[in-house]
Amino acid sequence: MLPVESLNGLVTFVTTARSATFTEAADALGISRSAVGKAIARLEARLGVRLFHRTTRRIALTTDGEAYYASCAAALDEIAAAEACLGSAAHLPSGRLRIDMPSSFGRLVVLPVLLRMCNEHPDLQLTMTFTDHFVDPLEEGIDLLIRFGGLHHAEHLVARKLASQRLVTCASPDYLQAHGVPQTLDELRDHRSVVGFRHGQSVAWRIGSEGTNGSFIPSATHQLNDGDAVIEGAIAGLGICQMPMSLVRHHLESGALQSVLDHCTQHHVDIHALWPQTRHLRPKVRYVVEELTRLAAVGAFD
């Protein structure tokens, strides 16, 4: 069994690994920067390996440090989860929840829900990030992900489907008046487009009806890595875009955007909540997932 000092060293190490500098880790732990440095030095001496690359401005994990961090973070998370499940208030969300969401959908749909939760549960503290590409919660120290699309990057995670949304292909009336309304996919290929941009590639559009997996490679006249920017580009008349219904419904109703090719673009995309596998699902994660599931069931994400 590890002595208490060693367990404290693990907490210091995991906190430091999630920080950019020893100073940031010290602030999070409520101790001095010197104390953090000495604790890491003692741990490295005990293990006989170097855990961090150190510069005057930043720190970064070594290869040995990354491997050790993965094990230590998982172990400490398990202990925290077990403790959180004990006691009469175990069902109440509390502590810090780190959640990552798609930029547009997160801000427009999920953020208002989370803000209400924080008002109702003042012991719940949020760290929210908004990214459209897949991130590994184990590597990034994230408790919960919200994501559109398939789960080919998430085989090691627990997933719960929240909702399914139709992908709408649309453009501004001004653009369609100037360039014409496409009636077929062949005509769509000749149009200007505003597309998402991930990992150096344009995001393919989905075509066909429910249950089909057809893809369409648009012209990619304009490539933007932010969903809000894609929509604004389409409203400005730069070309045709394809986005989930919840993000463009308001613009369709106001007339700022107009859908096209509805007869051959009826594809739906799933929305999932994902989190790392654990024996004890922490109350803060369980509460948020169940609340999002409840809201999705009554159409809040449609």
Short mmCIF file of C-alpha atoms in Angstrom, two decimals:
data_model
loop_
_atom_site.label_atom_id
_atom_site.label_comp_id
_atom_site.label_asym_id
_atom_site.label_seq_id
_atom_site.Cartn_x
_atom_site.Cartn_y
_atom_site.Cartn_z
CA MET A 1 0.00 0.00 0.00
CA LEU A 2 1.30 3.45 -0.89
CA PRO A 3 1.98 5.83 2.01
CA VAL A 4 -0.10 9.01 2.29
CA GLU A 5 2.83 11.11 1.06
CA SER A 6 2.97 9.06 -2.14
CA LEU A 7 -0.76 9.51 -2.74
CA ASN A 8 -0.37 13.25 -2.24
CA GLY A 9 2.47 13.14 -4.77
CA LEU A 10 0.16 11.49 -7.30
CA VAL A 11 -2.44 14.22 -6.86
CA THR A 12 0.25 16.84 -7.36
CA PHE A 13 1.55 15.04 -10.44
CA VAL A 14 -1.88 14.67 -12.11
CA THR A 15 -2.78 18.30 -11.39
CA THR A 16 0.58 19.45 -12.77
CA ALA A 17 0.15 17.28 -15.88
CA ARG A 18 -3.15 19.06 -16.56
CA SER A 19 -1.52 22.48 -16.16
CA ALA A 20 0.71 24.54 -18.41
CA THR A 21 3.17 25.57 -15.69
CA PHE A 22 4.16 24.73 -12.12
CA THR A 23 2.67 28.09 -11.11
CA GLU A 24 -0.71 27.15 -12.56
CA ALA A 25 -0.59 23.79 -10.77
CA ALA A 26 0.36 25.50 -7.51
CA ASP A 27 -2.64 27.83 -7.79
CA ALA A 28 -4.95 24.86 -8.40
CA LEU A 29 -3.53 22.95 -5.42
CA GLY A 30 -3.31 25.92 -3.08
CA ILE A 31 0.39 25.44 -2.39
CA SER A 32 3.58 27.21 -3.46
CA ARG A 33 5.29 26.74 -6.81
CA SER A 34 8.36 25.53 -4.95
CA ALA A 35 6.32 22.85 -3.17
CA VAL A 36 5.00 21.59 -6.50
CA GLY A 37 8.50 21.43 -7.97
CA LYS A 38 9.87 19.55 -4.94
CA ALA A 39 6.97 17.07 -4.98
CA ILE A 40 7.55 16.32 -8.67
CA ALA A 41 11.29 15.97 -8.08
CA ARG A 42 10.70 13.47 -5.22
CA LEU A 43 8.31 11.48 -7.41
CA GLU A 44 10.80 11.39 -10.30
CA ALA A 45 13.54 10.28 -7.92
CA ARG A 46 11.35 7.48 -6.52
CA LEU A 47 10.35 6.27 -9.97
CA GLY A 48 13.80 6.73 -11.49
CA VAL A 49 12.43 8.46 -14.61
CA ARG A 50 11.92 12.01 -15.80
CA LEU A 51 8.21 12.89 -15.98
CA PHE A 52 8.33 16.43 -17.39
CA HIS A 53 10.22 18.43 -19.96
CA ARG A 54 10.80 21.83 -18.37
CA THR A 55 11.39 25.19 -20.05
CA THR A 56 11.38 28.70 -18.62
CA ARG A 57 7.77 29.15 -19.77
CA ARG A 58 6.03 25.79 -19.99
CA ILE A 59 6.15 22.16 -18.95
CA ALA A 60 5.26 19.09 -21.00
CA LEU A 61 5.04 15.40 -20.18
CA THR A 62 7.79 13.07 -21.31
CA THR A 63 6.87 9.74 -22.89
CA ASP A 64 7.23 8.07 -19.49
CA GLY A 65 5.21 10.89 -17.97
CA GLU A 66 2.36 10.41 -20.43
CA ALA A 67 2.15 6.70 -19.66
CA TYR A 68 2.26 7.33 -15.91
CA TYR A 69 -0.33 10.10 -16.18
CA ALA A 70 -2.82 7.86 -17.98
CA SER A 71 -2.69 5.31 -15.14
CA CYS A 72 -2.64 7.82 -12.28
CA ALA A 73 -5.46 9.97 -13.67
CA ALA A 74 -7.68 6.92 -14.16
CA ALA A 75 -6.95 5.67 -10.62
CA LEU A 76 -7.65 9.04 -8.98
CA ASP A 77 -10.82 9.46 -11.02
CA GLU A 78 -12.00 6.07 -9.81
CA ILE A 79 -11.35 7.06 -6.17
CA ALA A 80 -13.15 10.39 -6.64
CA ALA A 81 -16.08 8.66 -8.33
CA ALA A 82 -16.39 6.09 -5.53
CA GLU A 83 -16.38 8.83 -2.88
CA ALA A 84 -18.89 10.92 -4.83
CA CYS A 85 -21.32 7.99 -4.90
CA LEU A 86 -21.39 7.81 -1.10
CA GLY A 87 -23.52 9.90 1.23
CA SER A 88 -27.06 11.25 1.20
CA ALA A 89 -26.26 13.95 -1.37
CA ALA A 90 -24.70 11.55 -3.86
CA HIS A 91 -27.42 12.19 -6.41
CA LEU A 92 -26.75 15.93 -6.48
CA PRO A 93 -24.31 17.33 -9.05
CA SER A 94 -21.30 19.03 -7.50
CA GLY A 95 -17.64 19.65 -8.18
CA ARG A 96 -16.01 20.58 -11.48
CA LEU A 97 -17.43 19.14 -14.68
CA ARG A 98 -15.28 19.44 -17.80
CA ILE A 99 -17.46 19.27 -20.89
CA ASP A 100 -16.55 19.73 -24.56
CA MET A 101 -19.19 20.50 -27.21
CA PRO A 102 -19.44 21.35 -30.91
CA SER A 103 -19.03 25.11 -31.24
CA SER A 104 -22.36 26.18 -32.76
CA PHE A 105 -24.58 23.47 -31.25
CA GLY A 106 -22.89 23.85 -27.88
CA ARG A 107 -23.43 27.59 -27.68
CA LEU A 108 -26.94 27.63 -29.13
CA VAL A 109 -28.51 24.50 -27.64
CA VAL A 110 -26.45 22.99 -24.80
CA LEU A 111 -25.05 26.11 -23.13
CA PRO A 112 -28.46 27.48 -21.99
CA VAL A 113 -29.21 24.10 -20.40
CA LEU A 114 -25.89 24.04 -18.54
CA LEU A 115 -26.27 27.62 -17.32
CA ARG A 116 -29.69 26.75 -15.87
CA MET A 117 -28.18 23.69 -14.15
CA CYS A 118 -25.51 25.88 -12.54
CA ASN A 119 -28.14 28.25 -11.18
CA GLU A 120 -30.10 25.33 -9.77
CA HIS A 121 -27.01 23.59 -8.34
CA PRO A 122 -24.46 26.17 -7.13
CA ASP A 123 -22.02 23.43 -6.10
CA LEU A 124 -21.64 22.44 -9.75
CA GLN A 125 -18.67 24.14 -11.45
CA LEU A 126 -18.19 23.99 -15.22
CA THR A 127 -15.17 24.08 -17.47
CA MET A 128 -16.62 24.31 -20.99
CA THR A 129 -14.75 24.09 -24.27
CA PHE A 130 -16.18 24.33 -27.77
CA THR A 131 -14.46 22.34 -30.53
CA ASP A 132 -15.84 20.79 -33.69
CA HIS A 133 -13.20 18.07 -34.04
CA PHE A 134 -13.07 14.91 -31.95
CA VAL A 135 -10.98 15.11 -28.80
CA ASP A 136 -10.05 12.19 -26.57
CA PRO A 137 -11.43 12.89 -23.08
CA LEU A 138 -8.85 10.61 -21.47
CA GLU A 139 -6.00 12.59 -22.99
CA GLU A 140 -7.58 16.01 -22.42
CA GLY A 141 -8.97 15.43 -18.91
CA ILE A 142 -12.58 15.92 -20.07
CA ASP A 143 -15.52 14.34 -18.24
CA LEU A 144 -18.17 14.56 -20.95
CA LEU A 145 -18.31 15.07 -24.71
CA ILE A 146 -21.24 16.05 -26.89
CA ARG A 147 -20.72 15.04 -30.52
CA PHE A 148 -22.47 14.77 -33.86
CA GLY A 149 -22.03 11.79 -36.16
CA GLY A 150 -20.57 8.32 -35.96
CA LEU A 151 -18.61 6.72 -33.15
CA HIS A 152 -15.62 5.40 -35.10
CA HIS A 153 -13.24 7.47 -32.92
CA ALA A 154 -14.99 6.55 -29.67
CA GLU A 155 -14.92 2.76 -29.34
CA HIS A 156 -13.28 3.10 -25.93
CA LEU A 157 -15.96 5.46 -24.59
CA VAL A 158 -19.48 5.01 -23.24
CA ALA A 159 -22.02 6.61 -25.58
CA ARG A 160 -25.65 7.56 -25.15
CA LYS A 161 -27.68 8.80 -28.08
CA LEU A 162 -29.45 12.05 -27.26
CA ALA A 163 -31.23 12.88 -30.51
CA SER A 164 -31.11 12.73 -34.27
CA GLN A 165 -31.26 15.77 -36.54
CA ARG A 166 -31.81 16.26 -40.22
CA LEU A 167 -28.96 17.86 -42.13
CA VAL A 168 -30.29 20.80 -44.14
CA THR A 169 -28.68 21.94 -47.39
CA CYS A 170 -29.38 25.64 -47.78
CA ALA A 171 -28.25 29.02 -49.11
CA SER A 172 -29.30 32.66 -48.99
CA PRO A 173 -32.11 33.82 -51.32
CA ASP A 174 -29.70 36.34 -52.85
CA TYR A 175 -27.23 33.61 -53.74
CA LEU A 176 -29.95 31.38 -55.24
CA GLN A 177 -31.36 34.28 -57.23
CA ALA A 178 -27.93 35.06 -58.65
CA HIS A 179 -26.78 31.46 -59.31
CA GLY A 180 -30.00 29.51 -59.63
CA VAL A 181 -31.61 26.84 -57.45
CA PRO A 182 -30.00 23.40 -57.97
CA GLN A 183 -32.53 20.71 -58.87
CA THR A 184 -30.18 17.71 -58.97
CA LEU A 185 -26.92 16.63 -57.37
CA ASP A 186 -25.17 17.12 -60.71
CA GLU A 187 -26.28 20.75 -60.66
CA LEU A 188 -25.19 21.06 -57.03
CA ARG A 189 -21.63 20.16 -58.05
CA ASP A 190 -21.46 23.31 -60.16
CA HIS A 191 -22.40 25.61 -57.26
CA ARG A 192 -20.22 27.53 -54.84
CA SER A 193 -20.21 26.14 -51.31
CA VAL A 194 -19.29 26.99 -47.73
CA VAL A 195 -18.06 23.88 -45.94
CA GLY A 196 -16.62 22.78 -42.63
CA PHE A 197 -12.89 22.14 -42.44
CA ARG A 198 -11.43 19.44 -40.17
CA HIS A 199 -7.91 18.00 -40.00
CA GLY A 200 -6.91 19.67 -43.25
CA GLN A 201 -9.89 18.34 -45.21
CA SER A 202 -13.33 19.58 -46.21
CA VAL A 203 -16.25 17.93 -44.42
CA ALA A 204 -18.30 15.81 -46.82
CA TRP A 205 -22.04 16.41 -47.05
CA ARG A 206 -24.54 13.63 -46.48
CA ILE A 207 -27.17 12.85 -49.08
CA GLY A 208 -30.00 10.38 -49.50
CA SER A 209 -32.82 9.35 -47.18
CA GLU A 210 -32.90 7.94 -43.68
CA GLY A 211 -30.86 4.75 -43.43
CA THR A 212 -28.55 5.55 -46.34
CA ASN A 213 -24.91 6.51 -46.06
CA GLY A 214 -24.35 8.49 -49.23
CA SER A 215 -21.75 11.23 -49.19
CA PHE A 216 -21.23 14.20 -51.44
CA ILE A 217 -18.01 16.13 -51.88
CA PRO A 218 -18.95 19.80 -52.42
CA SER A 219 -16.86 22.26 -54.36
CA ALA A 220 -15.46 23.68 -51.09
CA THR A 221 -15.23 27.22 -52.42
CA HIS A 222 -14.87 28.43 -48.85
CA GLN A 223 -13.55 26.24 -46.00
CA LEU A 224 -14.25 27.30 -42.39
CA ASN A 225 -13.51 25.40 -39.21
CA ASP A 226 -16.35 26.94 -37.18
CA GLY A 227 -20.03 26.11 -37.58
CA ASP A 228 -21.24 29.63 -36.84
CA ALA A 229 -18.88 30.98 -39.48
CA VAL A 230 -20.17 28.47 -42.05
CA ILE A 231 -23.73 29.64 -41.45
CA GLU A 232 -22.77 33.32 -41.57
CA GLY A 233 -20.92 32.71 -44.81
CA ALA A 234 -23.99 31.14 -46.36
CA ILE A 235 -26.22 34.00 -45.15
CA ALA A 236 -23.77 36.46 -46.69
CA GLY A 237 -24.27 34.79 -50.05
CA LEU A 238 -20.92 33.01 -50.38
CA GLY A 239 -22.53 29.71 -51.37
CA ILE A 240 -24.52 26.67 -50.27
CA CYS A 241 -23.92 24.99 -46.90
CA GLN A 242 -25.17 21.89 -45.07
CA MET A 243 -25.81 22.11 -41.34
CA PRO A 244 -27.99 20.41 -38.66
CA MET A 245 -31.56 21.68 -38.49
CA SER A 246 -31.24 23.12 -34.96
CA LEU A 247 -28.53 25.51 -36.15
CA VAL A 248 -30.34 26.88 -39.19
CA ARG A 249 -34.04 26.62 -38.25
CA HIS A 250 -34.20 30.25 -37.10
CA HIS A 251 -32.57 31.43 -40.32
CA LEU A 252 -34.94 29.32 -42.44
CA GLU A 253 -37.95 30.73 -40.61
CA SER A 254 -36.70 34.31 -40.96
CA GLY A 255 -35.96 33.84 -44.66
CA ALA A 256 -32.22 34.49 -44.30
CA LEU A 257 -31.63 30.97 -45.64
CA GLN A 258 -33.62 28.77 -48.01
CA SER A 259 -33.37 24.97 -48.17
CA VAL A 260 -32.64 23.24 -51.48
CA LEU A 261 -32.82 19.68 -52.78
CA ASP A 262 -35.11 18.57 -49.95
CA HIS A 263 -36.16 15.54 -52.02
CA CYS A 264 -32.66 14.04 -51.99
CA THR A 265 -31.11 15.42 -48.80
CA GLN A 266 -33.09 13.82 -45.99
CA HIS A 267 -30.11 12.41 -44.14
CA HIS A 268 -30.11 12.56 -40.32
CA VAL A 269 -27.12 12.74 -38.01
CA ASP A 270 -27.06 11.37 -34.45
CA ILE A 271 -26.07 13.41 -31.40
CA HIS A 272 -24.31 11.51 -28.62
CA ALA A 273 -23.11 12.15 -25.10
CA LEU A 274 -19.81 10.32 -24.50
CA TRP A 275 -17.71 9.75 -21.42
CA PRO A 276 -14.80 7.52 -20.30
CA GLN A 277 -15.65 4.08 -18.99
CA THR A 278 -15.67 3.89 -15.21
CA ARG A 279 -17.12 1.60 -12.54
CA HIS A 280 -18.81 4.53 -10.83
CA LEU A 281 -20.46 7.15 -13.03
CA ARG A 282 -19.98 10.34 -11.08
CA PRO A 283 -23.17 12.16 -10.01
CA LYS A 284 -22.28 15.34 -11.90
CA VAL A 285 -21.86 13.39 -15.17
CA ARG A 286 -24.94 11.22 -14.56
CA TYR A 287 -27.10 14.24 -13.78
CA VAL A 288 -26.06 16.21 -16.86
CA VAL A 289 -26.44 13.19 -19.16
CA GLU A 290 -29.87 12.32 -17.77
CA GLU A 291 -31.04 15.93 -18.03
CA LEU A 292 -29.82 16.21 -21.61
CA THR A 293 -31.52 12.91 -22.42
CA ARG A 294 -34.78 14.11 -20.87
CA LEU A 295 -34.70 17.37 -22.79
CA ALA A 296 -33.87 15.58 -26.04
CA ALA A 297 -36.87 13.29 -25.51
CA VAL A 298 -39.23 16.28 -25.48
CA GLY A 299 -37.71 17.78 -28.61
CA ALA A 300 -35.33 20.36 -27.13
CA PHE A 301 -32.57 19.33 -29.56
CA ASP A 302 -34.72 19.00 -32.67
#
